[in-house]
Coordinates of C-alpha atoms in Angstrom, one line a residue:
Chain A
M1 CA -35.6 -17.4 45.6
A2 CA -32.4 -19.2 46.4
A3 CA -32.9 -21.6 43.4
I4 CA -33.5 -18.7 41.0
A5 CA -30.4 -16.9 42.2
F6 CA -28.4 -20.1 41.8
W7 CA -29.6 -20.6 38.2
V8 CA -29.0 -16.9 37.4
S9 CA -25.5 -17.3 38.8
L10 CA -24.8 -20.4 36.8
V11 CA -26.0 -18.9 33.4
S12 CA -24.3 -15.6 34.1
V13 CA -21.0 -17.0 35.2
S14 CA -21.0 -19.4 32.2
L15 CA -21.7 -16.4 29.9
N16 CA -18.7 -14.5 31.5
A17 CA -16.5 -17.5 31.0
G18 CA -17.6 -17.5 27.3
F19 CA -16.9 -13.8 26.9
V20 CA -13.4 -14.2 28.4
A21 CA -12.7 -17.2 26.1
I22 CA -13.8 -15.2 23.0
G23 CA -11.6 -12.3 24.1
A24 CA -8.6 -14.6 24.6
A25 CA -9.2 -16.3 21.2
V26 CA -9.4 -12.9 19.4
I27 CA -6.1 -11.7 21.1
A28 CA -4.4 -15.1 20.3
R29 CA -5.5 -14.9 16.7
R30 CA -4.1 -11.4 16.3
G31 CA -0.7 -12.4 17.7
G32 CA -1.1 -12.7 21.5
W33 CA 1.3 -10.7 23.6
A34 CA 2.9 -9.0 20.6
Y35 CA -0.5 -7.7 19.6
L36 CA -1.3 -6.4 23.1
R37 CA 2.1 -4.7 23.3
G38 CA 1.5 -3.0 19.9
R39 CA -2.0 -2.1 20.9
F40 CA -1.4 -0.6 24.3
G41 CA 2.4 0.0 24.1
S42 CA 3.9 2.8 22.0
R43 CA 1.8 3.3 18.8
E44 CA 4.8 4.5 17.0
Q45 CA 6.9 1.4 17.9
A46 CA 4.1 -0.7 16.6
I47 CA 4.2 1.1 13.3
Y48 CA 7.9 0.6 12.8
Q49 CA 7.7 -3.0 13.8
S50 CA 4.9 -3.9 11.4
P51 CA 5.8 -6.3 8.5
Y52 CA 4.7 -3.7 5.9
Y53 CA 7.0 -1.1 7.3
N54 CA 9.9 -3.5 7.4
H55 CA 9.2 -4.8 3.9
R56 CA 9.1 -1.3 2.4
H57 CA 12.2 -0.2 4.2
S58 CA 14.2 -3.3 3.1
Q59 CA 13.0 -2.8 -0.5
F60 CA 14.1 0.8 -0.5
D61 CA 17.5 -0.4 0.8
R62 CA 17.9 -2.5 -2.4
L63 CA 16.8 0.2 -4.9
P64 CA 18.9 2.8 -6.6
M65 CA 18.8 6.6 -6.0
S66 CA 20.8 9.1 -8.0
P67 CA 21.4 12.8 -8.0
S68 CA 19.0 13.3 -10.9
D69 CA 16.1 11.6 -9.0
I70 CA 13.1 13.1 -7.3
M71 CA 12.1 11.5 -4.0
F72 CA 8.5 11.6 -2.7
L73 CA 8.7 11.1 1.0
G74 CA 5.9 10.6 3.5
D75 CA 3.1 8.4 4.7
S76 CA 0.2 6.5 3.1
I77 CA -0.9 9.6 1.1
T78 CA 2.5 9.6 -0.6
D79 CA 2.8 5.8 -0.7
E80 CA -0.5 5.3 -2.5
G81 CA 0.3 7.7 -5.4
E82 CA 1.6 6.2 -8.7
W83 CA 4.0 9.1 -9.1
S84 CA 6.0 7.6 -12.0
D85 CA 2.7 7.5 -13.9
W86 CA 1.8 11.1 -13.0
F87 CA 5.3 12.4 -14.1
P88 CA 6.5 10.2 -16.9
A89 CA 9.4 12.5 -17.9
A90 CA 11.1 12.5 -14.5
T91 CA 12.6 9.7 -12.4
I92 CA 10.4 9.6 -9.3
R93 CA 11.3 7.5 -6.3
N94 CA 8.2 6.8 -4.1
R95 CA 9.6 6.5 -0.6
G96 CA 6.2 6.8 1.2
I97 CA 5.3 4.2 3.8
S98 CA 1.7 3.9 5.0
G99 CA 1.3 4.7 8.6
D100 CA 4.6 6.6 8.9
T101 CA 5.1 9.5 11.2
I102 CA 7.6 12.4 11.3
G103 CA 9.6 10.3 13.8
G104 CA 9.7 7.5 11.2
V105 CA 10.8 9.9 8.4
L106 CA 13.6 11.3 10.6
R107 CA 14.8 7.7 11.4
R108 CA 15.0 6.6 7.8
L109 CA 16.1 9.9 6.2
P110 CA 20.0 9.4 6.5
N111 CA 19.7 6.2 4.6
L112 CA 17.4 7.7 1.9
L113 CA 19.7 10.7 1.4
K114 CA 22.7 8.5 0.5
G115 CA 21.9 8.9 -3.2
A116 CA 21.7 12.7 -2.9
P117 CA 18.4 13.1 -4.8
K118 CA 17.9 16.3 -6.8
A119 CA 14.6 17.1 -4.9
V120 CA 12.5 15.8 -2.1
F121 CA 8.7 16.4 -2.0
L122 CA 7.9 15.9 1.7
M123 CA 4.4 15.5 3.1
I124 CA 4.2 14.1 6.7
G125 CA 2.6 14.7 10.0
I126 CA -1.1 13.7 9.9
N127 CA -0.4 10.3 11.6
D128 CA 1.5 12.2 14.3
L129 CA -1.7 14.2 15.1
I130 CA -4.2 11.3 14.6
N131 CA -2.4 8.2 15.9
V132 CA 0.7 9.2 18.0
R133 CA -1.0 12.4 19.5
R134 CA 2.0 14.6 19.1
S135 CA 1.4 18.3 19.6
P136 CA 2.1 20.7 16.6
E137 CA 5.1 21.9 18.6
Q138 CA 6.5 18.3 18.9
V139 CA 5.9 17.7 15.1
L140 CA 7.6 21.0 14.3
A141 CA 10.7 20.1 16.4
C142 CA 11.0 17.0 14.2
Y143 CA 10.5 19.0 11.0
E144 CA 13.4 21.2 12.1
Q145 CA 15.6 18.2 12.6
I146 CA 14.7 16.8 9.2
L147 CA 15.4 20.0 7.3
S148 CA 18.7 20.6 9.0
L149 CA 19.7 17.0 8.3
V150 CA 19.0 17.5 4.6
K151 CA 20.9 20.8 4.6
Q152 CA 23.8 19.2 6.2
Q153 CA 24.0 15.8 4.5
T154 CA 22.9 16.8 0.9
P155 CA 23.0 20.6 0.6
Q156 CA 22.4 20.4 -3.1
T157 CA 19.0 18.7 -2.6
Q158 CA 16.0 21.0 -3.1
V159 CA 13.3 20.3 -0.5
Y160 CA 9.7 21.1 -1.3
V161 CA 7.9 21.1 2.0
Q162 CA 4.2 20.3 1.3
S163 CA 1.4 21.3 3.7
V164 CA -0.5 18.7 5.7
L165 CA -3.9 18.2 4.0
P166 CA -7.2 18.8 5.7
I167 CA -9.2 15.8 6.9
A168 CA -13.0 15.1 7.0
A169 CA -15.4 12.8 8.8
P170 CA -15.1 10.2 10.4
F171 CA -12.0 12.0 11.7
P172 CA -12.7 14.7 14.3
S173 CA -13.3 18.0 12.5
A174 CA -11.6 19.9 15.4
L175 CA -8.3 18.4 14.1
N176 CA -8.5 20.7 11.1
Q177 CA -7.7 23.7 13.4
T178 CA -4.6 21.9 14.6
I179 CA -3.6 21.2 11.0
L180 CA -3.9 24.9 10.1
Q181 CA -1.7 25.7 13.1
L182 CA 0.8 23.1 12.1
N183 CA 1.0 24.3 8.5
Q184 CA 1.7 27.8 9.6
G185 CA 4.7 26.5 11.6
I186 CA 5.8 24.3 8.7
A187 CA 5.7 27.2 6.2
A188 CA 7.7 29.4 8.6
L189 CA 10.3 26.7 9.1
A190 CA 10.6 25.9 5.4
T191 CA 11.3 29.6 4.6
S192 CA 13.8 29.9 7.4
F193 CA 15.8 27.0 5.9
G194 CA 15.5 28.5 2.4
Y195 CA 13.3 25.7 1.1
R196 CA 10.0 26.2 -0.7
Y197 CA 6.7 25.6 1.1
L198 CA 3.9 24.3 -1.1
D199 CA 0.4 25.2 0.1
L200 CA -1.6 22.2 -1.1
H201 CA -4.0 22.5 1.8
G202 CA -5.7 25.5 0.0
A203 CA -6.3 23.3 -3.0
F204 CA -8.0 20.6 -1.0
V205 CA -10.1 22.4 1.6
V206 CA -13.8 22.9 1.3
N207 CA -15.7 24.4 4.3
G208 CA -12.7 23.8 6.4
Q209 CA -12.6 20.1 5.6
L210 CA -11.0 17.8 3.0
D211 CA -12.9 18.2 -0.3
P212 CA -15.3 15.2 -0.5
A213 CA -14.6 15.0 -4.2
C214 CA -11.1 13.8 -3.3
T215 CA -11.7 11.1 -0.7
T216 CA -14.0 8.3 0.4
D217 CA -12.6 7.9 3.9
G218 CA -11.8 11.5 5.0
L219 CA -8.0 11.0 4.9
H220 CA -6.7 9.2 1.8
L221 CA -7.0 10.4 -1.8
N222 CA -8.8 9.0 -4.8
G223 CA -7.9 9.7 -8.5
E224 CA -9.3 13.2 -8.4
G225 CA -7.2 13.9 -5.3
Y226 CA -4.0 12.7 -7.0
A227 CA -4.8 14.5 -10.3
R228 CA -5.2 17.8 -8.3
W229 CA -2.0 17.2 -6.4
A230 CA 0.0 16.4 -9.6
S231 CA -1.4 19.4 -11.4
H232 CA 0.1 21.6 -8.6
L233 CA 3.5 20.0 -8.9
R234 CA 3.7 19.6 -12.7
L235 CA 5.7 22.7 -13.5
L236 CA 8.2 22.0 -10.7
I237 CA 8.8 18.4 -11.8
D238 CA 8.3 17.8 -15.5
P239 CA 11.1 19.4 -17.5
T240 CA 9.7 18.6 -20.9
L241 CA 6.3 20.1 -20.0
S242 CA 7.9 23.3 -18.7
L243 CA 9.9 23.6 -21.9
A244 CA 6.8 22.9 -24.0
E245 CA 4.7 25.4 -22.1
T246 CA 7.4 28.0 -22.5
F247 CA 7.5 27.3 -26.2
L248 CA 3.7 27.4 -26.6
A249 CA 3.5 30.6 -24.6
K250 CA 6.2 32.1 -26.9
T251 CA 4.6 30.8 -30.1
S252 CA 1.2 32.2 -29.3
G253 CA 2.9 35.5 -28.3
D254 CA 4.3 35.6 -31.9
D255 CA 0.9 35.6 -33.5
Chain B
M1 CA -26.1 -19.6 50.9
A2 CA -28.9 -17.5 49.4
A3 CA -27.1 -14.3 50.1
I4 CA -23.9 -15.6 48.5
A5 CA -25.8 -16.7 45.4
F6 CA -27.4 -13.3 45.3
W7 CA -24.1 -11.5 45.4
V8 CA -22.5 -13.8 42.9
S9 CA -25.5 -13.2 40.5
L10 CA -25.2 -9.4 41.0
V11 CA -21.4 -9.3 40.3
S12 CA -21.6 -11.8 37.4
V13 CA -24.6 -10.1 35.7
S14 CA -22.8 -6.7 36.0
L15 CA -19.7 -8.3 34.4
N16 CA -22.0 -9.6 31.6
A17 CA -23.3 -6.1 31.0
G18 CA -19.8 -4.8 31.0
F19 CA -18.6 -7.3 28.4
V20 CA -21.6 -6.6 26.2
A21 CA -21.0 -2.9 26.4
I22 CA -17.3 -3.3 25.5
G23 CA -18.2 -5.5 22.5
A24 CA -20.8 -2.9 21.3
A25 CA -18.3 -0.1 21.7
V26 CA -15.6 -2.0 19.7
I27 CA -18.1 -2.7 16.9
A28 CA -19.4 0.9 16.9
R29 CA -15.8 2.3 16.7
R30 CA -15.1 0.0 13.7
G31 CA -18.1 1.3 11.8
G32 CA -21.2 -0.4 13.3
W33 CA -23.4 -2.3 11.0
A34 CA -21.2 -1.7 8.0
Y35 CA -18.3 -3.3 9.9
L36 CA -20.4 -6.3 10.8
R37 CA -21.7 -6.7 7.2
G38 CA -18.1 -6.6 5.9
R39 CA -16.9 -9.0 8.6
F40 CA -19.6 -11.6 8.3
G41 CA -21.0 -10.9 4.9
S42 CA -19.2 -11.5 1.6
R43 CA -15.4 -11.1 2.2
E44 CA -15.0 -10.2 -1.5
Q45 CA -17.6 -7.5 -1.5
A46 CA -16.0 -6.0 1.6
I47 CA -12.6 -5.9 -0.3
Y48 CA -14.2 -4.1 -3.3
Q49 CA -16.0 -1.6 -1.1
S50 CA -13.0 -0.6 1.0
P51 CA -11.8 3.0 0.6
Y52 CA -8.3 1.8 -0.5
Y53 CA -9.7 -0.4 -3.3
N54 CA -11.9 2.5 -4.5
H55 CA -9.1 5.0 -4.3
R56 CA -6.6 2.9 -6.3
H57 CA -9.2 2.1 -8.9
S58 CA -10.2 5.7 -9.4
Q59 CA -6.5 6.7 -9.6
F60 CA -5.9 4.1 -12.3
D61 CA -8.9 5.5 -14.2
R62 CA -7.1 8.9 -14.4
L63 CA -3.7 7.5 -15.4
P64 CA -2.4 6.9 -18.9
M65 CA -1.6 3.5 -20.5
S66 CA -0.1 3.0 -23.9
P67 CA 0.8 0.1 -26.3
S68 CA 4.5 0.4 -25.2
D69 CA 3.7 0.0 -21.5
I70 CA 4.1 -3.0 -19.3
M71 CA 1.4 -3.6 -16.7
F72 CA 1.9 -5.4 -13.4
L73 CA -1.4 -6.8 -12.3
G74 CA -2.3 -8.4 -9.1
D75 CA -2.8 -8.1 -5.3
S76 CA -0.7 -6.7 -2.5
I77 CA 2.4 -8.6 -3.6
T78 CA 2.3 -6.7 -6.9
D79 CA 1.0 -3.4 -5.3
E80 CA 3.9 -3.2 -2.8
G81 CA 6.7 -3.5 -5.4
E82 CA 8.4 -0.3 -6.7
W83 CA 8.5 -1.7 -10.2
S84 CA 9.5 1.5 -12.0
D85 CA 12.6 1.5 -9.8
W86 CA 13.4 -2.1 -10.5
F87 CA 13.1 -1.7 -14.3
P88 CA 14.2 1.9 -15.1
A89 CA 14.5 1.4 -18.8
A90 CA 10.8 0.3 -19.3
T91 CA 7.6 2.0 -18.6
I92 CA 5.9 0.0 -15.9
R93 CA 2.3 0.5 -14.7
N94 CA 1.7 -0.9 -11.3
R95 CA -1.9 -1.9 -11.2
G96 CA -1.8 -4.1 -8.1
I97 CA -4.4 -3.5 -5.3
S98 CA -3.7 -4.9 -1.9
G99 CA -6.4 -7.5 -1.0
D100 CA -7.5 -8.1 -4.5
T101 CA -8.7 -11.5 -5.7
I102 CA -9.0 -13.1 -9.1
G103 CA -12.7 -12.0 -9.1
G104 CA -11.5 -8.4 -8.6
V105 CA -8.9 -8.6 -11.4
L106 CA -11.6 -10.0 -13.8
R107 CA -13.9 -7.1 -12.9
R108 CA -11.3 -4.4 -13.5
L109 CA -9.5 -5.9 -16.5
P110 CA -11.7 -4.5 -19.4
N111 CA -11.0 -1.0 -18.1
L112 CA -7.2 -1.7 -17.7
L113 CA -6.9 -3.2 -21.2
K114 CA -8.2 0.0 -22.9
G115 CA -4.6 1.2 -23.4
A116 CA -3.6 -2.1 -24.9
P117 CA -0.4 -2.6 -23.0
K118 CA 2.5 -4.4 -24.6
A119 CA 2.7 -7.0 -21.8
V120 CA 0.9 -7.9 -18.6
F121 CA 2.7 -9.6 -15.7
L122 CA -0.1 -11.3 -13.8
M123 CA 0.1 -12.7 -10.2
I124 CA -3.1 -13.3 -8.5
G125 CA -5.0 -16.0 -6.5
I126 CA -3.5 -16.2 -2.9
N127 CA -6.3 -14.1 -1.4
D128 CA -8.8 -16.3 -3.1
L129 CA -7.4 -19.3 -1.2
I130 CA -6.8 -17.5 2.1
N131 CA -9.7 -15.0 2.4
V132 CA -12.4 -15.9 0.0
R133 CA -11.9 -19.7 0.3
R134 CA -12.3 -20.4 -3.4
S135 CA -11.2 -23.9 -4.5
P136 CA -8.4 -24.2 -7.1
E137 CA -11.0 -25.1 -9.6
Q138 CA -13.0 -21.9 -9.0
V139 CA -9.8 -19.9 -9.2
L140 CA -8.8 -21.6 -12.5
A141 CA -12.3 -20.9 -14.0
C142 CA -11.6 -17.2 -13.4
Y143 CA -8.1 -17.5 -14.9
E144 CA -9.6 -18.9 -18.0
Q145 CA -12.0 -16.0 -18.3
I146 CA -9.2 -13.5 -17.8
L147 CA -6.9 -15.1 -20.4
S148 CA -9.7 -15.3 -23.0
L149 CA -10.7 -11.7 -22.2
V150 CA -7.1 -10.5 -23.0
K151 CA -6.9 -12.7 -26.1
Q152 CA -10.2 -11.2 -27.4
Q153 CA -9.8 -7.5 -26.3
T154 CA -6.1 -7.0 -26.9
P155 CA -4.7 -9.9 -28.9
Q156 CA -1.3 -8.1 -29.3
T157 CA -0.8 -8.0 -25.5
Q158 CA 1.7 -10.6 -24.3
V159 CA 0.6 -12.1 -21.0
Y160 CA 3.2 -13.5 -18.5
V161 CA 1.2 -15.7 -16.1
Q162 CA 3.2 -15.9 -12.9
S163 CA 2.8 -18.7 -10.4
V164 CA 1.3 -18.1 -7.0
L165 CA 4.1 -17.9 -4.4
P166 CA 4.4 -20.3 -1.5
I167 CA 3.3 -19.0 2.0
A168 CA 4.7 -19.6 5.5
A169 CA 3.7 -19.4 9.1
P170 CA 1.4 -18.0 10.6
F171 CA -0.5 -19.1 7.5
P172 CA -1.6 -22.8 7.5
S173 CA 1.2 -24.8 5.8
A174 CA -1.4 -27.2 4.3
L175 CA -2.2 -24.4 1.9
N176 CA 1.1 -24.9 0.2
Q177 CA -0.2 -28.1 -1.3
T178 CA -3.2 -26.3 -2.7
I179 CA -0.9 -23.6 -4.1
L180 CA 1.1 -26.3 -5.9
Q181 CA -2.1 -27.8 -7.3
L182 CA -3.3 -24.4 -8.4
N183 CA 0.0 -23.6 -10.1
Q184 CA -0.1 -26.8 -12.2
G185 CA -3.5 -25.7 -13.4
I186 CA -2.3 -22.1 -14.1
A187 CA 0.7 -23.4 -16.1
A188 CA -1.5 -25.7 -18.2
L189 CA -4.0 -22.9 -18.9
A190 CA -1.3 -20.4 -19.8
T191 CA 0.2 -22.8 -22.3
S192 CA -3.2 -23.6 -23.8
F193 CA -3.7 -19.9 -24.5
G194 CA -0.2 -19.5 -26.0
Y195 CA 1.0 -17.4 -23.1
R196 CA 4.1 -17.9 -21.1
Y197 CA 4.0 -19.3 -17.6
L198 CA 6.7 -18.1 -15.2
D199 CA 7.5 -20.4 -12.4
L200 CA 8.5 -18.0 -9.6
H201 CA 7.3 -20.5 -7.0
G202 CA 10.5 -22.5 -7.5
A203 CA 12.7 -19.5 -6.8
F204 CA 10.9 -18.7 -3.5
V205 CA 10.2 -22.1 -2.0
V206 CA 12.4 -23.6 0.8
N207 CA 11.2 -26.8 2.5
G208 CA 7.8 -26.4 0.9
Q209 CA 7.3 -22.9 2.3
L210 CA 8.0 -19.3 1.4
D211 CA 11.7 -18.7 2.0
P212 CA 12.1 -16.9 5.3
A213 CA 14.8 -14.7 3.8
C214 CA 12.1 -13.1 1.7
T215 CA 9.4 -12.3 4.2
T216 CA 8.6 -11.3 7.8
D217 CA 4.9 -12.2 7.7
G218 CA 4.8 -15.4 5.7
L219 CA 3.0 -13.8 2.8
H220 CA 4.3 -10.4 1.7
L221 CA 7.9 -9.7 0.3
N222 CA 10.8 -7.7 1.6
G223 CA 13.7 -6.2 -0.4
E224 CA 15.3 -9.6 -0.9
G225 CA 12.0 -11.0 -2.2
Y226 CA 11.6 -8.2 -4.8
A227 CA 15.2 -8.4 -5.8
R228 CA 14.8 -12.1 -6.5
W229 CA 11.5 -11.6 -8.4
A230 CA 13.0 -8.7 -10.5
S231 CA 16.1 -10.8 -11.4
H232 CA 13.8 -13.4 -12.9
L233 CA 12.0 -10.9 -15.0
R234 CA 14.9 -8.7 -16.1
L235 CA 15.6 -10.3 -19.4
L236 CA 11.9 -10.3 -20.3
I237 CA 11.5 -6.6 -19.5
D238 CA 14.6 -4.6 -19.8
P239 CA 15.4 -4.1 -23.5
T240 CA 18.7 -2.2 -22.9
L241 CA 19.9 -4.9 -20.6
S242 CA 19.0 -7.7 -23.0
L243 CA 21.0 -5.9 -25.7
A244 CA 23.9 -5.3 -23.4
E245 CA 24.0 -8.9 -22.3
T246 CA 23.7 -10.2 -25.8
F247 CA 26.6 -7.9 -26.7
L248 CA 28.7 -9.0 -23.7
A249 CA 28.0 -12.7 -24.5
K250 CA 29.1 -12.1 -28.1
T251 CA 32.2 -10.1 -27.1
S252 CA 33.4 -12.7 -24.6
G253 CA 32.7 -15.4 -27.2
D254 CA 35.1 -13.5 -29.6
D255 CA 38.0 -13.8 -27.1

């Protein structure tokens, strides 16, 4: 018996030493203490300190922005859109950063408003719910700060406050209730500041979830998703199209 | 002694079970078998099957491309650039996808050439060396296929074949020798097809590595990196600037 217990101990302790060594190697490869701090420290700090966030931010600092420009501001869902291609007649500035939160947008907004853009299309908040675990009330408090900052710093800027989009599996479907609640608050806040609220949520929801035709991961958008989004903004953004449609409507009325 | 060995066994085996359970939970959370297949199967297949790759690809399929357009084609280093902002007077189509390889570019090229763009600025290959572990010879064989495909499908398209940029820590510095070797092959190949090779490598290298002023992660670029890149392409892309500079050069010559 004693011999068996000895050998079991030996094998088992060796296995444990192996597991600890593998764990240490994985952590070391991912950046050691810095990785652990990011993983178990503040999620939001880890986002701001990522190379991607810093690179995007420093690129934006070098790029122009003028009072005739239209800024798209938000997280990955904004970042991944080729907005200049969708709206060729306008000058669009994509200022989305994948992973960003409403706290991040608030931090970088003063810098971004220096060029006093004509309009801002804002969509932000899903990472606050999923990653940072802010409550809708906490998100709305940041929205209020953002809208009053724009009103104060560049009162001539028109803000289009876009709803947060629904999500789908593998994200927890219960979150879709929270999104609805958040959007009600966003809509009320936008109106109270005299800005326009755009309900994109309604165009993307099927059975309470993000339309599977628009996504393969339940959160980000494919070509159909961006086409649908762009079609909802077209008349607000594309001046030539607005004119052409007005003209066509008038011509067909003359028949 | 026997009692000690028994207790050591019990504690140690329990620890074994705990480590295995943690490992299983981590794998399950990352997508189970699909995650393991991506992690230990073909790296390149995993890239093509990622939601991000699919989303970008399907967005490109919905976007226009015309014979006056300039396409930027490549991986994350192209993807992360706000090219329309850097070159406001031209119509730039960003067709970069983060993580892409030369194999991926070859796969999606026939589709992208349908609009017969005026020019293609190509930068690809670093992920082949880092992630897919292709040899320079294997990468060059794909380059040859790419260049002959363009020559055949859209002979009027001008290809600017850009060098692969140097890398820096935490990436293995030995790779910088391989990059130099690859770039020599790319340059020779571009010339043999009658296309222009652009040596950006020389503008980004400091002590044999990627200039630390241009990156925070040794691979991707910050604002300084993109500003430097854009300054090298400006005269090739921006028609108004070329005219203005020609005019200024002429005017100052008249003094």
